[in-house]
């Protein structure tokens, strides 16, 4: 849990709010890049999630950080809905290259 608190304190948990749809997207900036976290699905695009969490391990610290940020509340960064797809594509491309 110490690591999760560290991530939040460093301001690396980001809530992106897309308008006008109100769609939310969470990311955590880690040491190797920015990861996409879906707290409802307990999904994260990082390597730890792929190699540990999916094979029965604990949730990675990005997921823990986001859940903590939800509990404590955090300011959202606002974006236009037009940016949603390119944003997801950039995150997916980053996740893909991290797994190589
Ligand atoms: Zn993660």
Short mmCIF file of C-alpha atoms and ligand atoms in Angstrom, two decimals:
data_model
loop_
_atom_site.label_atom_id
_atom_site.label_comp_id
_atom_site.label_asym_id
_atom_site.label_seq_id
_atom_site.Cartn_x
_atom_site.Cartn_y
_atom_site.Cartn_z
CA UNK A 1 0.00 0.00 0.00
CA UNK A 2 2.97 2.33 0.51
CA UNK A 3 3.63 2.39 -3.22
CA UNK A 4 -0.02 3.25 -3.95
CA UNK A 5 0.10 6.18 -1.55
CA UNK A 6 3.31 7.34 -3.15
CA UNK A 7 1.73 7.41 -6.59
CA UNK A 8 -1.16 9.47 -5.35
CA UNK A 9 1.06 11.88 -3.45
CA UNK A 10 3.16 12.39 -6.57
CA UNK A 11 0.02 13.36 -8.48
CA UNK A 12 0.52 10.60 -11.00
CA UNK A 13 -3.10 9.39 -10.85
CA UNK A 14 -5.09 11.27 -13.47
CA UNK A 15 -8.81 11.39 -14.08
CA UNK A 16 -9.68 12.37 -17.62
CA UNK A 17 -13.23 13.56 -18.11
CA UNK A 18 -14.53 13.64 -21.66
CA UNK A 19 -17.25 16.15 -22.48
CA UNK A 20 -20.06 16.38 -23.34
CA UNK A 21 -20.54 12.61 -22.79
CA UNK A 22 -19.14 12.68 -19.24
CA UNK A 23 -17.12 9.54 -19.97
CA UNK A 24 -14.30 9.00 -17.47
CA UNK A 25 -10.93 7.45 -18.00
CA UNK A 26 -8.25 6.90 -15.38
CA UNK A 27 -4.54 6.71 -15.98
CA UNK A 28 -1.53 6.35 -13.72
CA UNK A 29 1.86 7.57 -14.77
CA UNK A 30 4.40 4.94 -13.81
CA UNK A 31 8.11 4.71 -14.25
CA UNK A 32 7.80 3.11 -17.70
CA UNK A 33 4.91 5.10 -19.06
CA UNK A 34 1.28 5.94 -18.60
CA UNK A 35 -1.13 3.13 -17.85
CA UNK A 36 -4.82 2.90 -18.47
CA UNK A 37 -6.75 1.74 -15.41
CA UNK A 38 -10.40 0.72 -15.32
CA UNK A 39 -11.33 0.53 -11.62
CA UNK A 40 -14.73 -1.06 -12.36
CA UNK A 41 -13.17 -3.95 -14.24
CA UNK A 42 -10.04 -3.90 -12.05
CA UNK A 43 -8.08 -3.67 -15.27
CA UNK A 44 -4.70 -2.05 -15.83
CA UNK A 45 -2.61 -1.94 -18.99
CA UNK A 46 0.74 -2.41 -17.20
CA UNK A 47 3.06 -5.41 -17.33
CA UNK A 48 2.48 -6.36 -13.67
CA UNK A 49 -1.21 -6.68 -14.35
CA UNK A 50 -0.61 -8.80 -17.42
CA UNK A 51 1.93 -11.12 -15.82
CA UNK A 52 0.83 -11.18 -12.15
CA UNK A 53 -2.73 -9.96 -11.60
CA UNK A 54 -4.19 -11.99 -14.47
CA UNK A 55 -2.60 -15.17 -13.17
CA UNK A 56 -4.19 -14.82 -9.74
CA UNK A 57 -1.88 -12.27 -8.15
CA UNK A 58 -2.82 -9.13 -6.28
CA UNK A 59 -4.04 -6.06 -8.18
CA UNK A 60 -1.13 -3.94 -9.34
CA UNK A 61 -0.43 -0.71 -7.47
CA UNK A 62 -1.92 1.40 -10.28
CA UNK A 63 -5.36 -0.13 -9.61
CA UNK A 64 -4.89 0.42 -5.89
CA UNK A 65 -3.85 4.02 -6.51
CA UNK A 66 -6.94 4.74 -8.61
CA UNK A 67 -9.29 3.16 -6.06
CA UNK A 68 -7.70 5.30 -3.38
CA UNK A 69 -8.05 8.43 -5.53
CA UNK A 70 -11.76 7.64 -6.02
CA UNK A 71 -12.23 7.36 -2.26
CA UNK A 72 -10.40 10.58 -1.57
CA UNK A 73 -11.64 12.49 -4.59
CA UNK A 74 -9.47 14.03 -7.25
CA UNK A 75 -9.74 16.85 -9.77
CA UNK A 76 -10.64 15.80 -13.29
CA UNK A 77 -8.80 16.99 -16.37
CA UNK A 78 -11.35 17.90 -19.01
CA UNK A 79 -11.14 16.80 -22.61
CA UNK A 80 -13.40 16.80 -25.62
CA UNK A 81 -15.10 13.58 -26.72
CA UNK A 82 -13.22 13.98 -30.01
CA UNK A 83 -10.03 13.18 -28.11
CA UNK A 84 -11.33 9.92 -26.62
CA UNK A 85 -10.45 7.47 -29.38
CA UNK A 86 -6.98 8.92 -30.18
CA UNK A 87 -6.27 8.93 -26.43
CA UNK A 88 -7.19 5.25 -26.08
CA UNK A 89 -5.18 4.37 -29.18
CA UNK A 90 -2.09 6.08 -27.77
CA UNK A 91 -2.47 4.21 -24.46
CA UNK A 92 -2.99 0.89 -26.25
CA UNK A 93 0.08 1.44 -28.42
CA UNK A 94 2.13 2.20 -25.32
CA UNK A 95 0.85 -0.93 -23.55
CA UNK A 96 1.64 -3.05 -26.58
CA UNK A 97 5.20 -1.82 -26.83
CA UNK A 98 5.71 -2.37 -23.07
CA UNK A 99 4.78 -6.05 -23.44
CA UNK A 100 7.30 -6.74 -26.18
ZN1 LIG B 1 -0.82 -1.52 -13.29
#
